[in-house]
Amino acid sequence: MNKKISIVDIANALNISKTTVSFILNGRAQEKRISEELVKRVLKLVKEVGYKPNSLAKSLRTGKSNIIGLMVEDISNPFFANIARLIEDRAYEKGYRIIYCSTDNDTEKTQDLLTMFQDRHVDGYIIAPPKNIEDDVAALIKSGLPVVMFDRYLPNVDTDYVVVDNQFSTYNATRHLIEQGYSKIAFITFASEQTQMLDRVEGYKNALKEARLKPYLREIDFNRNEELIIEPLTAYLKRNPDFDAVLFGTDHIGTCGLKVIKHLGLQVPADLAVVSFDDYDVFKLYSPPVTAIAQPIEAIADNVISLLLKKLDANHTQTTQKITLSTTLNTRDSSRSMLKVAITK
Amino acid sequence: MNKKISIVDIANALNISKTTVSFILNGRAQEKRISEELVKRVLKLVKEVGYKPNSLAKSLRTGKSNIIGLMVEDISNPFFANIARLIEDRAYEKGYRIIYCSTDNDTEKTQDLLTMFQDRHVDGYIIAPPKNIEDDVAALIKSGLPVVMFDRYLPNVDTDYVVVDNQFSTYNATRHLIEQGYSKIAFITFASEQTQMLDRVEGYKNALKEARLKPYLREIDFNRNEELIIEPLTAYLKRNPDFDAVLFGTDHIGTCGLKVIKHLGLQVPADLAVVSFDDYDVFKLYSPPVTAIAQPIEAIADNVISLLLKKLDANHTQTTQKITLSTTLNTRDSSRSMLKVAITK
DNA sequence: CTGAAAGCGCTAACAC
DNA sequence: GTGTTAGCGCTTTCAG
């Protein structure tokens, strides 16, 4: 029923024109010097009948929607789910609605989604971009749409983004392992050509090079089926029983890694010290607790949304901003030197 | 640039009417007996210039959008995040896009979101309903919109839903604890008047009554700030050192519970046996592994989406369907009788 | 087979 | 101060 009431209906009911109603509803009554009394009558009727302007039509006309499109890699990944949630909250406070989608790191799907967002007249875009999406994003930006990226960025596209200092994070974590006396340190991560992964690999390698140690890098193809991650991981660890420490490149691979370690019956850190990127409950609750690189999720969300809101603001005369936040290495027993662990026991 | 091309442009370019173009684009060329040659020319041009029909305008006209609105309680909760992801996948295969939002169990926010979905001409709704939303959902259904609920349902609204057998699940889990020799069994969960929670409490109570044991129910108010869950939980456990087992009502409270248990230095299951609703990595990886009630996430997602697609289908002459799926109790060491644990060691 | 024209609900010049 | 009117881009009846 509500749905059928249009601005015309309420204009007719009051014997005025829909323009007047439109002005009043859009807060331009003053400006248009519409009598207060009329304004009241209109507002009253609107309340009474529960009239809601059809925002679809509005968007069609204005090109604005108060909706922000958020594209994460995979909403079932805790990192993205948490960020999404925080961004949604912040946006909601400011009167924006968020609609999100998972890109699955699939370029085609992302393009498709981008198109959908675009002709849904989304006002702004927050994207964790998959590969090969440069052109599409560049086109978006060129046509004046506000875009903010996070988690990773596109080196060849000049746009605002919020990322963490991936390179330093793994450098620092690796150094920590070295300082604790480990020397055969593997880095196991997902194969990816995206900035965040490349940087993490880089940081790991740098730390090892500095200490004149040999790197052992294993990149596993991502797969939604966990078995297909666990299997090569198991094989790799079995094939290299002499590793004394391992650094996992993401929370997901870290979790899989723990399963493998548990299954193989390895003692942490005696047989193998462990550090993982991202810090979640699994790591905190594991025995022993796992050292982890914590990303500042709240700060990421805050920065992303305020960057976007700034761009959404009428006077967007600013240049692009690239924000790099730092992570925290939460050291726990999984990576302490075996000596110290023995002592504290 | 793409954005500016409209159906008129392509009609003009070919010197035909936009009607013809529209027909061709909507696969009604045959029906309208448009020459194959023309069809080809149109399609070719469309490809060339990369014309995409503006779906906003299309929706305005047809009232259809091929978009499904999905409202979960909190997207950062793994249960909902996983379901959302699976539903998104299934829908995508069928040509539907999903837009999701978190209701936060906030009635007002949900109403607001519902309105947004509604005038975005969402084709169907998938909702994990918060309380006091009966009227709004009833109105939705009354106006002929397809609605499917999941995780919980509204007893007073006759609609399709997919839930799990909550009552039997906790009954079964509690019985398991009793069989393992535990007798002072607490049930700790979030305060809620929703069907899923009420059923879980009921199942727990029934099992205890059957065994003539006393129930110890503690309902904690939900809070986004984990501290405010951990604190009362800690207090409750400290106040009742004689509990020999505890059943947690959701994954979230289960995770918090583990933190508390770890912090208090309690041995599981010697000091306290543990079972939790929902089965996630944290429980599998904990030492000892935690017995958990696993919800059939894939089946829930499958059923939800196929129910909705069925309703979306033109001939929706069917009555409402209420689907209740069963859970699986994955028994692990956290709830084995202490005797057995000793033996297997 | 194809085209003219109405209209989805709203906004914003432009007139009165 | 208020009303008229022309679209936004598309679908669809109804005439040719």
XYZ file of C-alpha atoms (C1' of nucleotides) in Angstrom:
722
model
C 0.000 0.000 0.000
C 2.660 2.458 1.058
C 4.396 1.679 -2.111
C 1.677 3.065 -4.282
C 1.667 6.553 -2.845
C 3.629 8.929 -5.012
C 4.470 12.539 -4.725
C 1.600 13.310 -7.067
C -0.887 11.736 -4.714
C 0.113 13.872 -1.862
C 0.193 16.972 -4.076
C -3.324 16.248 -5.296
C -4.628 15.578 -1.848
C -3.514 19.042 -0.843
C -4.430 20.642 -4.119
C -0.945 21.922 -4.764
C 1.705 21.019 -7.289
C 4.159 18.229 -6.892
C 6.971 20.728 -7.336
C 6.019 22.405 -4.128
C 5.905 19.101 -2.361
C 9.255 18.187 -3.798
C 10.803 21.422 -2.584
C 9.402 21.012 0.865
C 10.568 17.441 1.115
C 14.033 18.409 0.032
C 14.369 21.130 2.584
C 14.268 23.917 0.079
C 11.102 25.448 1.444
C 12.895 28.412 2.997
C 14.880 29.099 -0.089
C 11.754 28.955 -2.182
C 9.873 30.947 0.416
C 7.038 28.550 0.813
C 4.672 29.437 3.617
C 5.413 27.734 6.864
C 1.830 26.784 7.178
C 1.883 24.908 3.894
C 5.090 23.203 4.832
C 3.495 21.967 8.003
C 0.431 20.697 6.247
C 2.521 18.816 3.725
C 4.787 17.305 6.334
C 1.801 16.302 8.369
C 0.143 14.496 5.500
C 3.377 12.817 4.548
C 3.694 11.464 8.066
C 0.096 10.385 8.156
C 0.085 8.354 5.003
C 3.622 7.153 5.490
C 4.794 8.430 2.171
C 8.374 7.559 1.293
C 9.881 9.098 -1.798
C 10.935 6.467 -4.293
C 14.651 6.768 -4.203
C 15.008 4.826 -7.413
C 13.281 7.533 -9.357
C 15.168 10.112 -7.411
C 18.453 8.523 -8.361
C 17.449 8.282 -11.946
C 16.920 11.978 -11.903
C 19.734 13.207 -9.692
C 22.336 10.570 -10.273
C 22.816 10.362 -6.503
C 21.874 7.458 -4.293
C 23.534 7.830 -0.902
C 24.759 4.338 -1.408
C 28.356 3.240 -1.284
C 29.464 0.103 -3.026
C 31.954 -2.002 -1.121
C 33.815 -4.767 -2.865
C 35.837 -7.105 -0.727
C 37.692 -10.172 -1.805
C 35.624 -12.609 0.181
C 33.111 -11.673 2.804
C 33.558 -14.980 4.598
C 37.139 -14.056 5.389
C 37.215 -12.577 8.909
C 39.524 -9.766 7.908
C 37.168 -8.529 5.230
C 34.052 -9.289 7.212
C 35.277 -7.180 10.104
C 36.370 -4.311 7.919
C 33.075 -4.421 6.081
C 31.184 -4.273 9.306
C 33.093 -1.282 10.614
C 32.783 0.561 7.348
C 29.078 -0.144 7.274
C 28.714 1.326 10.740
C 30.622 4.478 10.010
C 28.809 5.037 6.744
C 25.453 4.449 8.332
C 26.111 7.178 10.859
C 26.721 9.585 8.014
C 23.517 8.690 6.244
C 25.075 6.409 3.681
C 24.037 2.857 3.055
C 26.518 0.212 2.093
C 25.981 -2.601 -0.319
C 28.710 -5.162 -0.485
C 29.820 -7.961 -2.714
C 32.637 -10.452 -2.859
C 34.869 -10.219 -5.897
C 36.420 -13.601 -5.255
C 39.468 -12.003 -6.861
C 37.738 -12.785 -10.122
C 38.315 -10.039 -12.646
C 35.224 -10.731 -14.699
C 32.915 -10.952 -11.748
C 34.347 -7.718 -10.462
C 33.729 -5.975 -13.761
C 30.200 -7.231 -13.730
C 29.672 -6.022 -10.181
C 31.245 -2.714 -11.043
C 28.728 -2.288 -13.818
C 25.887 -3.125 -11.519
C 27.077 -0.611 -8.967
C 27.544 1.921 -11.669
C 24.100 1.834 -13.078
C 22.613 1.514 -9.635
C 24.114 4.986 -9.348
C 26.284 4.168 -6.415
C 27.862 7.368 -5.109
C 31.221 5.971 -4.187
C 33.320 2.871 -4.367
C 35.442 1.096 -1.812
C 37.408 -1.666 -3.421
C 39.927 -4.319 -2.542
C 40.881 -4.691 -6.186
C 41.614 -7.987 -7.928
C 44.243 -8.156 -10.603
C 43.718 -6.900 -14.143
C 41.111 -4.447 -13.013
C 43.281 -1.388 -13.635
C 41.461 -0.213 -16.738
C 38.024 -0.489 -15.231
C 39.015 1.361 -12.103
C 40.838 4.000 -14.102
C 37.700 4.501 -16.204
C 35.652 4.872 -13.048
C 37.948 7.508 -11.681
C 38.146 9.286 -14.976
C 34.400 9.673 -15.065
C 34.672 11.465 -11.736
C 33.439 8.768 -9.391
C 35.032 8.672 -5.941
C 37.039 5.522 -5.421
C 39.023 4.406 -2.403
C 40.978 1.188 -2.367
C 42.172 -0.771 0.606
C 44.244 -3.781 1.558
C 46.094 -3.482 -1.731
C 46.368 -0.915 -4.479
C 46.953 -0.677 -8.188
C 50.415 0.725 -8.750
C 49.518 2.150 -12.129
C 46.362 3.912 -11.093
C 46.609 7.126 -9.161
C 43.934 6.827 -6.528
C 43.342 7.091 -2.834
C 44.035 4.026 -0.797
C 44.534 2.738 2.704
C 46.926 -0.120 3.213
C 49.247 -1.395 5.906
C 52.977 -1.487 5.825
C 53.182 -5.052 4.631
C 56.826 -5.057 3.835
C 57.938 -3.783 7.185
C 55.491 -6.105 8.934
C 56.977 -9.298 7.577
C 60.486 -7.869 7.788
C 59.890 -7.194 11.433
C 58.280 -10.552 12.099
C 61.099 -12.371 10.367
C 63.681 -10.423 12.322
C 61.869 -11.373 15.464
C 62.231 -15.040 14.547
C 65.891 -14.576 13.776
C 66.481 -12.840 17.058
C 64.839 -15.702 18.851
C 67.449 -17.948 17.353
C 65.636 -19.484 14.400
C 67.473 -19.751 11.141
C 65.643 -22.049 8.789
C 62.583 -19.904 8.346
C 59.973 -20.642 5.720
C 57.396 -18.217 4.374
C 54.204 -19.902 3.267
C 51.576 -17.816 1.577
C 49.067 -17.618 -1.242
C 50.338 -17.100 -4.750
C 49.397 -13.569 -5.717
C 50.709 -10.701 -7.732
C 48.973 -8.114 -5.668
C 50.842 -5.417 -3.870
C 50.130 -6.637 -0.378
C 51.491 -10.102 -1.093
C 54.496 -8.881 -3.022
C 55.391 -6.585 -0.182
C 55.079 -9.305 2.388
C 57.378 -11.537 0.427
C 59.796 -8.671 0.012
C 59.941 -7.920 3.718
C 60.592 -11.545 4.522
C 63.359 -11.796 1.968
C 64.992 -8.588 3.110
C 65.206 -9.700 6.691
C 66.769 -12.986 5.674
C 69.199 -11.398 3.281
C 70.285 -8.998 5.984
C 71.015 -11.949 8.249
C 72.596 -13.884 5.413
C 70.050 -16.637 5.696
C 68.453 -18.556 2.908
C 64.790 -17.912 2.083
C 62.306 -20.741 1.680
C 59.280 -19.382 -0.064
C 56.276 -21.540 -0.797
C 53.332 -20.012 -2.624
C 50.160 -22.057 -2.648
C 47.349 -21.440 -5.090
C 44.289 -20.165 -3.396
C 41.304 -22.445 -3.396
C 37.911 -22.227 -1.757
C 38.245 -25.872 -0.886
C 40.395 -26.002 2.208
C 41.601 -29.487 1.412
C 43.449 -28.158 -1.582
C 45.389 -25.820 0.649
C 46.075 -28.281 3.412
C 47.347 -30.943 1.075
C 50.264 -29.060 -0.549
C 51.000 -27.455 2.793
C 51.329 -30.824 4.433
C 53.508 -32.085 1.628
C 55.785 -29.063 1.861
C 56.239 -29.336 5.592
C 56.856 -33.066 5.392
C 59.402 -32.582 2.651
C 61.286 -30.075 4.791
C 61.485 -31.458 8.298
C 64.466 -29.252 9.039
C 62.574 -25.943 9.069
C 62.688 -24.485 12.527
C 60.206 -21.672 11.961
C 57.445 -20.715 9.592
C 55.762 -17.439 8.782
C 52.261 -17.640 7.319
C 51.199 -14.920 4.912
C 47.519 -14.564 5.824
C 45.116 -15.588 8.552
C 43.561 -18.204 6.354
C 46.765 -19.937 5.455
C 47.854 -19.546 9.045
C 44.776 -21.386 10.245
C 45.297 -24.110 7.684
C 48.917 -24.240 8.756
C 47.963 -24.841 12.358
C 45.713 -27.673 11.299
C 48.559 -29.259 9.416
C 50.963 -28.775 12.303
C 48.504 -30.273 14.713
C 47.869 -33.159 12.396
C 51.542 -33.844 11.905
C 51.963 -33.768 15.648
C 54.637 -31.083 15.558
C 55.442 -29.290 18.790
C 55.284 -25.513 18.659
C 57.751 -23.920 18.988
C 60.114 -26.779 19.796
C 59.765 -28.468 16.422
C 58.567 -25.434 14.564
C 58.076 -21.847 15.608
C 55.035 -20.133 14.100
C 54.118 -16.569 13.205
C 51.120 -15.552 11.145
C 49.846 -12.462 9.420
C 46.530 -11.195 10.847
C 45.598 -11.721 14.445
C 42.422 -13.581 15.282
C 40.932 -15.659 18.034
C 42.304 -18.877 16.629
C 45.814 -17.611 17.165
C 45.158 -16.235 20.606
C 43.494 -19.399 21.791
C 45.895 -21.897 20.312
C 48.268 -23.697 22.612
C 50.771 -22.227 22.664
C 49.354 -18.875 21.626
C 50.548 -17.880 18.192
C 52.586 -14.780 17.474
C 50.699 -12.704 14.943
C 50.897 -9.519 12.939
C 47.768 -7.578 13.824
C 46.344 -5.194 11.268
C 44.686 -2.085 12.703
C 41.242 -2.985 11.431
C 39.403 -0.096 13.011
C 41.895 2.433 11.750
C 41.699 0.982 8.268
C 37.915 1.223 8.263
C 37.980 4.739 9.697
C 40.474 5.993 7.186
C 38.739 4.381 4.254
C 35.383 5.838 5.053
C 36.589 9.302 5.929
C 38.653 9.417 2.768
C 35.589 8.514 0.760
C 33.309 10.924 2.560
C 35.797 13.669 1.912
C 35.710 12.901 -1.778
C 31.944 12.740 -1.726
C 31.845 16.231 -0.306
C 30.973 18.870 -2.852
C 34.342 20.607 -2.897
C 36.612 17.733 -3.724
C 39.522 19.809 -4.824
C 42.065 17.662 -3.110
C 44.679 15.425 -4.546
C 44.757 11.719 -3.956
C 45.803 10.472 -0.568
C 47.730 7.323 0.021
C 47.634 6.151 3.585
C 49.864 3.458 4.977
C 49.145 2.280 8.482
C 51.452 0.227 10.600
C 50.751 -3.160 12.103
C 51.548 -4.574 15.509
C 53.561 -7.702 16.107
C 51.928 -9.505 18.992
C 54.624 -11.850 20.170
C 53.444 -14.950 21.954
C 54.869 -18.309 22.920
C 54.732 -19.865 19.459
C 57.831 -17.980 18.446
C 59.811 -17.511 21.623
C 63.236 -18.997 21.716
C 63.031 -22.499 23.067
C 65.331 -21.530 25.868
C 62.989 -18.887 27.194
C 59.991 -21.124 26.868
C 61.778 -23.698 28.959
C 62.546 -21.119 31.599
C 59.079 -19.667 31.880
C 57.618 -23.108 32.213
C 31.889 7.630 -21.610
C 30.179 4.274 -21.650
C 27.772 5.675 -19.222
C 26.434 8.249 -21.601
C 25.353 5.864 -24.304
C 21.652 5.235 -24.137
C 19.321 3.074 -26.085
C 18.363 6.099 -28.144
C 21.931 6.617 -29.286
C 22.202 3.179 -30.637
C 18.770 3.429 -32.261
C 19.729 6.661 -33.963
C 23.042 5.337 -35.122
C 21.214 2.589 -36.937
C 18.323 4.735 -38.008
C 15.737 2.589 -36.332
C 13.490 3.106 -33.344
C 14.501 2.495 -29.804
C 11.569 0.123 -29.467
C 13.157 -2.213 -31.925
C 16.422 -2.048 -30.095
C 14.683 -2.733 -26.827
C 12.946 -5.771 -28.247
C 16.131 -7.162 -29.645
C 18.009 -6.598 -26.418
C 15.326 -8.323 -24.432
C 15.314 -11.401 -26.594
C 11.946 -10.685 -28.080
C 13.196 -10.371 -31.635
C 11.785 -13.727 -32.714
C 8.456 -13.070 -31.158
C 8.306 -9.699 -32.837
C 9.620 -11.169 -36.054
C 12.465 -8.765 -36.450
C 14.795 -9.628 -39.316
C 17.798 -11.617 -38.282
C 19.988 -9.293 -40.193
C 18.818 -6.293 -38.185
C 19.255 -8.200 -34.968
C 22.818 -8.918 -35.886
C 23.570 -5.343 -36.759
C 22.148 -4.114 -33.502
C 23.974 -6.669 -31.428
C 27.170 -5.871 -33.220
C 26.933 -2.169 -32.552
C 26.015 -2.778 -28.947
C 29.151 -4.864 -28.530
C 31.268 -2.324 -30.305
C 30.315 0.681 -28.272
C 30.003 -1.315 -25.087
C 26.479 -0.230 -24.458
C 24.991 -1.405 -21.167
C 21.337 -0.754 -20.527
C 20.799 1.402 -17.486
C 19.246 -1.029 -15.092
C 18.072 1.753 -12.839
C 15.751 3.040 -15.505
C 14.807 -0.497 -16.349
C 13.843 -1.159 -12.757
C 11.876 2.014 -12.568
C 9.868 0.809 -15.487
C 9.547 -2.896 -14.812
C 9.730 -2.985 -11.064
C 12.272 -5.792 -11.389
C 15.937 -5.563 -10.518
C 17.431 -9.049 -10.386
C 18.752 -8.071 -7.028
C 18.127 -9.913 -3.811
C 18.427 -8.168 -0.505
C 20.069 -10.165 2.223
C 19.845 -9.028 5.803
C 21.988 -10.834 8.319
C 22.421 -10.030 11.952
C 26.077 -9.167 11.751
C 28.271 -9.802 8.782
C 31.372 -10.016 10.943
C 29.988 -13.118 12.596
C 31.480 -16.166 10.844
C 28.181 -17.993 10.731
C 26.478 -15.191 8.870
C 29.502 -14.343 6.784
C 29.728 -17.894 5.533
C 26.041 -18.188 4.813
C 26.097 -14.854 3.037
C 28.962 -15.970 0.890
C 27.303 -19.201 -0.133
C 24.022 -17.505 -0.880
C 25.841 -14.908 -2.931
C 27.473 -17.647 -4.975
C 24.299 -19.545 -5.655
C 22.388 -16.424 -6.561
C 25.146 -15.226 -8.839
C 24.960 -18.442 -10.816
C 21.292 -17.811 -11.412
C 21.848 -14.278 -12.603
C 20.874 -12.585 -9.386
C 23.021 -10.115 -7.529
C 23.016 -9.918 -3.772
C 23.286 -6.847 -1.674
C 23.693 -7.394 1.986
C 23.455 -5.442 5.184
C 23.801 -6.090 8.880
C 20.699 -5.462 10.942
C 22.619 -5.536 14.188
C 19.353 -6.908 15.568
C 18.255 -3.308 15.648
C 14.614 -3.008 14.723
C 14.795 0.559 13.538
C 17.854 0.043 11.413
C 16.210 -2.982 9.900
C 13.100 -1.030 9.014
C 15.234 1.607 7.431
C 17.152 -0.977 5.436
C 13.924 -2.651 4.445
C 12.696 0.629 3.031
C 15.888 1.126 1.127
C 15.658 -2.349 -0.345
C 12.056 -1.780 -1.162
C 12.471 1.320 -3.155
C 15.595 0.005 -4.766
C 13.096 -2.489 -6.168
C 14.809 -5.490 -4.736
C 13.145 -8.611 -6.129
C 13.336 -10.741 -3.057
C 14.322 -10.683 0.579
C 16.348 -13.042 2.679
C 16.179 -12.065 6.294
C 17.462 -13.173 9.652
C 14.806 -11.111 11.393
C 15.378 -9.078 14.543
C 12.602 -8.783 17.084
C 9.589 -6.523 16.665
C 9.847 -6.653 12.932
C 6.719 -8.755 12.478
C 4.553 -5.972 11.112
C 7.077 -4.797 8.583
C 7.721 -8.274 7.285
C 4.029 -9.044 7.201
C 3.459 -5.883 5.156
C 6.190 -6.934 2.772
C 4.647 -10.314 2.247
C 1.189 -8.862 1.914
C 2.329 -6.677 -0.923
C 3.430 -9.811 -2.722
C 7.178 -9.624 -2.254
C 9.008 -12.931 -1.864
C 10.536 -13.280 1.566
C 12.539 -16.117 3.018
C 13.806 -16.088 6.577
C 16.592 -18.093 8.064
C 18.315 -18.842 11.336
C 15.163 -17.825 13.175
C 11.576 -17.110 12.219
C 8.660 -15.022 13.311
C 6.084 -17.318 14.871
C 3.224 -15.001 14.038
C 4.053 -14.460 10.415
C 3.304 -17.198 7.936
C 6.338 -17.242 5.686
C 8.941 -19.531 4.257
C 11.962 -20.146 6.385
C 14.982 -22.353 6.806
C 16.198 -23.055 10.303
C 17.945 -25.836 12.150
C 16.513 -28.036 14.813
C 17.816 -25.942 17.662
C 15.887 -27.629 20.388
C 16.994 -31.110 19.500
C 20.551 -29.901 19.000
C 21.010 -28.655 22.528
C 18.960 -31.502 23.922
C 21.267 -33.901 22.204
C 24.414 -32.076 23.243
C 23.267 -31.909 26.830
C 22.428 -35.581 26.844
C 25.873 -36.262 25.499
C 27.362 -34.431 28.464
C 25.158 -36.325 30.872
C 26.120 -39.619 29.319
C 29.743 -38.727 29.730
C 29.097 -38.427 33.419
C 28.713 -34.686 33.894
C 25.932 -33.479 36.114
C 26.419 -29.844 36.968
C 25.954 -28.496 33.503
C 25.592 -24.794 32.788
C 24.146 -23.234 29.662
C 25.635 -19.863 28.850
C 24.192 -17.901 25.992
C 23.091 -14.498 24.780
C 19.864 -13.070 26.110
C 17.384 -13.197 23.275
C 13.726 -13.740 22.677
C 14.207 -15.097 19.226
C 13.075 -18.525 18.248
C 16.498 -20.005 17.792
C 17.628 -19.002 21.275
C 14.399 -20.005 22.973
C 14.599 -23.403 21.349
C 18.168 -23.909 22.408
C 17.320 -23.104 25.984
C 14.332 -25.414 25.799
C 16.386 -28.334 24.512
C 18.917 -27.880 27.260
C 16.266 -27.732 29.944
C 14.451 -30.756 28.619
C 17.525 -32.920 28.697
C 18.261 -31.908 32.262
C 14.706 -32.384 33.419
C 14.682 -35.821 31.889
C 17.775 -36.685 33.886
C 16.412 -34.934 36.963
C 19.277 -32.516 37.019
C 19.137 -28.856 37.879
C 19.576 -26.314 35.075
C 21.972 -23.408 35.393
C 21.096 -20.883 32.773
C 23.064 -17.690 32.334
C 21.985 -15.231 29.686
C 24.434 -12.490 28.894
C 23.447 -9.317 27.092
C 24.996 -9.095 23.712
C 27.556 -6.384 23.219
C 29.820 -5.500 20.345
C 32.555 -4.904 22.864
C 33.939 -8.300 23.719
C 35.086 -7.124 27.122
C 31.507 -6.736 28.188
C 30.846 -10.360 27.401
C 34.002 -11.720 28.940
C 33.549 -9.859 32.173
C 30.170 -11.271 33.261
C 31.195 -14.635 31.911
C 34.291 -14.651 34.074
C 32.297 -13.586 37.083
C 29.727 -16.309 36.529
C 32.296 -19.048 36.175
C 34.208 -17.826 39.200
C 31.065 -17.709 41.253
C 30.273 -21.298 40.360
C 33.464 -23.293 40.649
C 31.475 -26.492 41.015
C 30.183 -26.630 37.451
C 31.624 -29.651 35.720
C 30.439 -28.833 32.211
C 29.266 -25.884 30.204
C 27.316 -25.556 26.977
C 27.775 -22.338 25.033
C 24.849 -21.092 22.992
C 26.659 -19.591 19.989
C 30.082 -19.590 18.397
C 30.772 -16.109 19.628
C 30.003 -16.789 23.225
C 31.836 -20.087 22.895
C 34.953 -18.298 21.747
C 34.686 -15.809 24.564
C 34.108 -18.704 26.909
C 37.325 -20.367 25.826
C 39.200 -17.159 26.460
C 37.811 -16.991 29.947
C 38.568 -20.643 30.602
C 42.088 -20.207 29.380
C 42.515 -17.096 31.444
C 41.209 -18.757 34.569
C 43.584 -21.618 33.940
C 40.850 -24.251 33.985
C 41.659 -27.660 32.561
C 39.293 -28.916 29.888
C 37.580 -31.300 30.430
C 39.025 -32.178 33.842
C 37.866 -28.990 35.542
C 35.172 -28.154 33.065
C 33.856 -29.956 30.023
C 32.923 -27.720 27.098
C 30.462 -27.931 24.227
C 29.563 -25.070 21.930
C 26.945 -24.315 19.348
C 28.421 -23.760 15.861
C 31.594 -25.448 14.742
C 34.531 -23.350 13.614
C 38.273 -23.518 13.371
C 38.769 -22.165 16.857
C 37.012 -25.172 18.295
C 38.775 -27.668 16.092
C 42.195 -26.236 16.848
C 41.776 -25.714 20.545
C 43.581 -28.060 22.890
C 41.751 -30.193 23.598
C 39.510 -29.915 20.564
C 36.081 -28.657 21.505
C 32.894 -30.625 20.966
C 30.586 -28.537 18.828
C 27.172 -28.516 17.240
C 27.771 -27.958 13.548
C 25.082 -26.262 11.514
C 24.788 -27.443 7.916
C 25.781 -24.111 6.439
C 25.797 -25.197 2.838
C 22.420 -26.835 3.112
C 20.989 -23.752 4.772
C 22.286 -21.532 2.001
C 21.084 -23.918 -0.694
C 17.637 -24.203 0.734
C 17.271 -20.505 1.318
C 18.204 -19.574 -2.183
C 16.213 -22.264 -3.920
C 13.182 -21.390 -1.860
C 13.519 -17.797 -2.898
C 14.149 -18.589 -6.535
C 11.058 -20.735 -6.549
C 9.018 -17.836 -5.249
C 10.595 -15.515 -7.754
C 9.472 -17.779 -10.536
C 6.433 -16.542 -12.377
C 4.026 -19.221 -11.211
C 4.375 -18.925 -7.507
C 1.217 -20.779 -6.686
C 2.753 -22.662 -3.841
C 2.137 -22.428 -0.155
C 4.790 -21.415 2.308
C 7.500 -23.903 3.126
C 9.100 -24.269 6.489
C 12.319 -26.194 6.407
C 14.078 -27.468 9.486
C 17.494 -28.971 8.988
C 19.337 -31.044 11.504
C 22.727 -30.329 12.991
C 25.638 -32.610 13.717
C 27.228 -33.042 17.104
C 30.943 -33.324 16.552
C 32.174 -34.875 19.735
C 35.751 -34.175 20.647
C 37.946 -34.393 23.701
C 36.580 -31.336 25.463
C 33.531 -33.285 26.545
C 34.677 -36.843 26.838
C 34.347 -38.445 30.199
C 37.526 -37.849 32.132
C 38.024 -41.541 32.397
C 38.211 -42.025 28.663
C 40.485 -39.085 28.208
C 42.856 -40.598 30.724
C 42.834 -43.856 28.850
C 43.446 -42.445 25.417
C 46.347 -40.420 26.708
C 8.097 -6.207 -38.869
C 8.678 -1.268 -37.014
C 7.674 3.223 -34.815
C 5.154 6.776 -31.891
C 4.023 7.723 -27.635
C 2.768 7.069 -22.864
C 4.518 6.678 -18.488
C 7.476 4.574 -14.124
C 8.314 8.805 -9.845
C 11.017 12.360 -9.273
C 13.680 17.060 -9.853
C 14.549 21.632 -11.458
C 14.405 25.212 -14.935
C 11.344 28.433 -16.056
C 7.316 30.769 -16.082
C 3.330 33.021 -13.787
C 5.247 31.456 -3.530
C 3.418 28.108 -6.748
C 2.514 25.593 -11.018
C 4.052 23.792 -15.817
C 6.802 21.147 -18.027
C 10.649 18.678 -19.735
C 13.230 15.111 -19.147
C 16.375 10.863 -16.498
C 16.468 5.766 -19.783
C 13.742 2.304 -20.355
C 9.498 -0.906 -21.633
C 5.282 -1.764 -23.846
C 0.810 -0.972 -25.844
C -1.127 0.171 -29.970
C -0.997 1.567 -34.750
C 0.586 1.207 -38.828
